[in-house]
Amino acid sequence: MKKKICLSWSVALTAVLLGAGMFYLLYRNVRTIKDQTCRLSQAETRTAVLNDSLRILHDSIIRLNDSLYNAQFFLLRYDGNAMRYLEKFHGERPGWEYFIRRKLLQTNPPKGSNPLIPFDGINGPLRFHNVRVLNHKWIIADFSDGRNWGQMLLEYEPLGRDSVRFGVIRALVYPPEPAE
């Protein structure tokens, strides 16, 4: 009888231990599932944030490409028709834009104002600084005396291999800013 009771207690204890072990495993699995669900939710949130950031960056790239296209639209090197015109009537030359810009900047004398600029400098001689060759006929340029500045539209025509004729179409000088 004692053996039977011992065996019954043994079976009962084993059943309790198995039940407790199963409960523990079930608890751990539920806890693991909750942890995984929480991590999955966090990953989904991060993914949504990253997707929004990616969409914003993609939109920015599209806008920048549009801006770049618009900025390059009026540049000689991107104007195939203007380049073909120059090459047809004035010969093929690598770096037309650089050549024309350099020739205009060379009109800045070592001393005094540039003779193409139809204004007198107040703070010193007026000289060209930034030059953009728009196409096969026109240039836009800015000039300054160090404090006062203006802009002008010029026409140009290559003469031979090493010479360019420039003419002023329109020029403006901005009113001087008050001294601080």
Tab-separated table of C-alpha atoms in Angstrom:
chain	number	residue	atom	x	y	z
A	1	MET	CA	0.000	0.000	0.000
A	2	LYS	CA	2.798	2.358	0.886
A	3	LYS	CA	4.268	1.636	-2.484
A	4	LYS	CA	1.003	2.531	-4.177
A	5	ILE	CA	0.717	5.799	-2.243
A	6	CYS	CA	4.305	6.618	-3.028
A	7	LEU	CA	3.704	5.824	-6.644
A	8	SER	CA	0.529	7.937	-6.641
A	9	TRP	CA	2.386	10.832	-5.050
A	10	SER	CA	5.135	10.334	-7.528
A	11	VAL	CA	2.713	10.379	-10.436
A	12	ALA	CA	0.883	13.383	-8.969
A	13	LEU	CA	4.135	15.231	-8.363
A	14	THR	CA	5.291	14.405	-11.871
A	15	ALA	CA	1.973	15.641	-13.249
A	16	VAL	CA	2.247	18.855	-11.223
A	17	LEU	CA	5.833	19.356	-12.330
A	18	LEU	CA	4.899	18.640	-15.945
A	19	GLY	CA	1.962	21.030	-15.632
A	20	ALA	CA	4.184	23.700	-14.078
A	21	GLY	CA	6.782	23.135	-16.776
A	22	MET	CA	4.111	23.359	-19.457
A	23	PHE	CA	2.718	26.506	-17.800
A	24	TYR	CA	6.232	27.989	-17.678
A	25	LEU	CA	6.836	27.115	-21.333
A	26	LEU	CA	3.443	28.549	-22.256
A	27	TYR	CA	4.208	31.712	-20.240
A	28	ARG	CA	7.610	32.056	-21.930
A	29	ASN	CA	6.080	31.525	-25.363
A	30	VAL	CA	3.388	34.125	-24.678
A	31	ARG	CA	6.023	36.506	-23.333
A	32	THR	CA	8.252	35.855	-26.378
A	33	ILE	CA	5.304	36.413	-28.710
A	34	LYS	CA	4.484	39.695	-26.923
A	35	ASP	CA	8.147	40.784	-27.174
A	36	GLN	CA	8.282	39.825	-30.849
A	37	THR	CA	4.975	41.625	-31.488
A	38	CYS	CA	6.322	44.737	-29.766
A	39	ARG	CA	9.546	44.598	-31.778
A	40	LEU	CA	7.575	44.016	-34.966
A	41	SER	CA	5.392	47.031	-34.184
A	42	GLN	CA	8.493	49.154	-33.544
A	43	ALA	CA	10.052	47.910	-36.786
A	44	GLU	CA	6.846	48.730	-38.673
A	45	THR	CA	6.876	52.239	-37.168
A	46	ARG	CA	10.534	52.706	-38.129
A	47	THR	CA	9.779	51.359	-41.609
A	48	ALA	CA	6.897	53.826	-41.996
A	49	VAL	CA	9.131	56.703	-40.863
A	50	LEU	CA	11.900	55.582	-43.233
A	51	ASN	CA	9.415	55.233	-46.099
A	52	ASP	CA	8.179	58.781	-45.425
A	53	SER	CA	11.782	60.011	-45.362
A	54	LEU	CA	12.505	58.118	-48.567
A	55	ARG	CA	9.457	59.664	-50.253
A	56	ILE	CA	10.529	63.144	-49.115
A	57	LEU	CA	14.084	62.539	-50.391
A	58	HIS	CA	12.746	61.207	-53.688
A	59	ASP	CA	10.559	64.306	-54.094
A	60	SER	CA	13.575	66.494	-53.256
A	61	ILE	CA	15.676	64.735	-55.893
A	62	ILE	CA	12.955	65.299	-58.484
A	63	ARG	CA	12.748	69.001	-57.551
A	64	LEU	CA	16.558	69.319	-57.645
A	65	ASN	CA	16.689	67.645	-61.056
A	66	ASP	CA	14.045	70.076	-62.308
A	67	SER	CA	15.997	73.007	-60.845
A	68	LEU	CA	19.231	71.740	-62.374
A	69	TYR	CA	17.554	71.328	-65.753
A	70	ASN	CA	16.149	74.859	-65.535
A	71	ALA	CA	19.510	76.279	-64.427
A	72	GLN	CA	21.301	74.542	-67.280
A	73	PHE	CA	18.699	75.384	-69.884
A	74	PHE	CA	20.292	78.742	-70.706
A	75	LEU	CA	23.893	77.584	-70.873
A	76	LEU	CA	25.766	77.313	-74.134
A	77	ARG	CA	27.217	73.879	-73.375
A	78	TYR	CA	23.705	72.412	-72.993
A	79	ASP	CA	22.245	74.133	-76.056
A	80	GLY	CA	22.845	71.775	-78.969
A	81	ASN	CA	21.430	74.208	-81.547
A	82	ALA	CA	23.705	77.033	-80.394
A	83	MET	CA	26.749	74.754	-80.376
A	84	ARG	CA	25.978	73.526	-83.901
A	85	TYR	CA	25.600	77.162	-85.045
A	86	LEU	CA	28.984	78.144	-83.600
A	87	GLU	CA	30.688	75.109	-85.086
A	88	LYS	CA	29.048	75.631	-88.480
A	89	PHE	CA	29.832	79.333	-88.825
A	90	HIS	CA	32.939	79.702	-86.650
A	91	GLY	CA	34.593	76.294	-86.696
A	92	GLU	CA	34.807	73.483	-84.246
A	93	ARG	CA	36.463	74.398	-80.966
A	94	PRO	CA	36.449	72.433	-77.728
A	95	GLY	CA	35.428	74.701	-74.864
A	96	TRP	CA	33.565	77.466	-76.708
A	97	GLU	CA	31.952	78.627	-73.483
A	98	TYR	CA	35.269	78.825	-71.632
A	99	PHE	CA	36.886	80.646	-74.574
A	100	ILE	CA	34.147	83.296	-74.773
A	101	ARG	CA	34.022	83.806	-70.999
A	102	ARG	CA	37.821	84.150	-70.881
A	103	LYS	CA	37.779	86.682	-73.728
A	104	LEU	CA	35.175	88.810	-71.922
A	105	LEU	CA	37.103	88.697	-68.642
A	106	GLN	CA	40.247	89.711	-70.552
A	107	THR	CA	38.512	93.004	-71.388
A	108	ASN	CA	39.029	93.943	-67.711
A	109	PRO	CA	42.088	96.234	-67.917
A	110	PRO	CA	44.862	96.031	-65.290
A	111	LYS	CA	43.897	99.536	-64.108
A	112	GLY	CA	40.647	101.410	-64.508
A	113	SER	CA	37.130	100.347	-65.378
A	114	ASN	CA	36.161	97.966	-68.145
A	115	PRO	CA	35.337	99.965	-71.306
A	116	LEU	CA	32.284	97.778	-71.996
A	117	ILE	CA	30.641	98.791	-68.712
A	118	PRO	CA	28.710	102.039	-69.333
A	119	PHE	CA	28.908	103.281	-65.736
A	120	ASP	CA	31.578	104.875	-63.561
A	121	GLY	CA	32.660	103.066	-60.437
A	122	ILE	CA	32.179	104.916	-57.156
A	123	ASN	CA	34.428	102.763	-55.022
A	124	GLY	CA	37.007	101.946	-57.717
A	125	PRO	CA	37.021	100.536	-61.250
A	126	LEU	CA	34.081	98.454	-62.441
A	127	ARG	CA	35.081	94.986	-63.629
A	128	PHE	CA	33.326	91.853	-64.789
A	129	HIS	CA	33.206	89.001	-62.302
A	130	ASN	CA	30.585	86.374	-63.119
A	131	VAL	CA	29.866	85.538	-66.738
A	132	ARG	CA	27.284	83.143	-68.152
A	133	VAL	CA	27.324	82.389	-71.865
A	134	LEU	CA	23.629	81.891	-72.617
A	135	ASN	CA	23.763	80.758	-76.240
A	136	HIS	CA	25.549	81.435	-79.538
A	137	LYS	CA	24.802	85.201	-79.383
A	138	TRP	CA	24.258	86.430	-75.811
A	139	ILE	CA	26.044	86.662	-72.483
A	140	ILE	CA	24.819	87.799	-69.091
A	141	ALA	CA	27.482	89.169	-66.757
A	142	ASP	CA	27.740	90.948	-63.451
A	143	PHE	CA	30.226	93.650	-62.582
A	144	SER	CA	31.295	95.420	-59.428
A	145	ASP	CA	33.680	97.972	-57.999
A	146	GLY	CA	33.899	96.063	-54.740
A	147	ARG	CA	30.892	97.755	-53.154
A	148	ASN	CA	28.496	98.680	-55.946
A	149	TRP	CA	27.393	96.228	-58.570
A	150	GLY	CA	25.295	95.730	-61.650
A	151	GLN	CA	24.437	93.325	-64.416
A	152	MET	CA	24.360	93.461	-68.161
A	153	LEU	CA	23.278	91.589	-71.240
A	154	LEU	CA	25.868	91.514	-74.005
A	155	GLU	CA	25.944	90.183	-77.523
A	156	TYR	CA	29.049	88.559	-78.918
A	157	GLU	CA	30.406	87.327	-82.200
A	158	PRO	CA	33.543	85.246	-82.666
A	159	LEU	CA	35.913	86.882	-85.174
A	160	GLY	CA	38.419	84.414	-86.494
A	161	ARG	CA	40.125	81.888	-84.281
A	162	ASP	CA	41.261	84.056	-81.356
A	163	SER	CA	39.058	87.127	-81.267
A	164	VAL	CA	35.539	87.987	-80.128
A	165	ARG	CA	33.541	91.194	-80.641
A	166	PHE	CA	31.317	92.217	-77.703
A	167	GLY	CA	28.442	94.683	-77.686
A	168	VAL	CA	26.255	95.919	-74.839
A	169	ILE	CA	22.539	95.226	-75.232
A	170	ARG	CA	21.376	96.476	-71.848
A	171	ALA	CA	23.039	97.285	-68.525
A	172	LEU	CA	21.889	98.278	-65.081
A	173	VAL	CA	23.624	99.294	-61.905
A	174	TYR	CA	21.966	98.824	-58.548
A	175	PRO	CA	21.646	101.806	-56.214
A	176	PRO	CA	24.448	101.865	-53.654
A	177	GLU	CA	23.590	100.478	-50.269
A	178	PRO	CA	23.924	102.948	-47.404
A	179	ALA	CA	27.212	102.767	-45.512
A	180	GLU	CA	26.974	101.010	-42.172
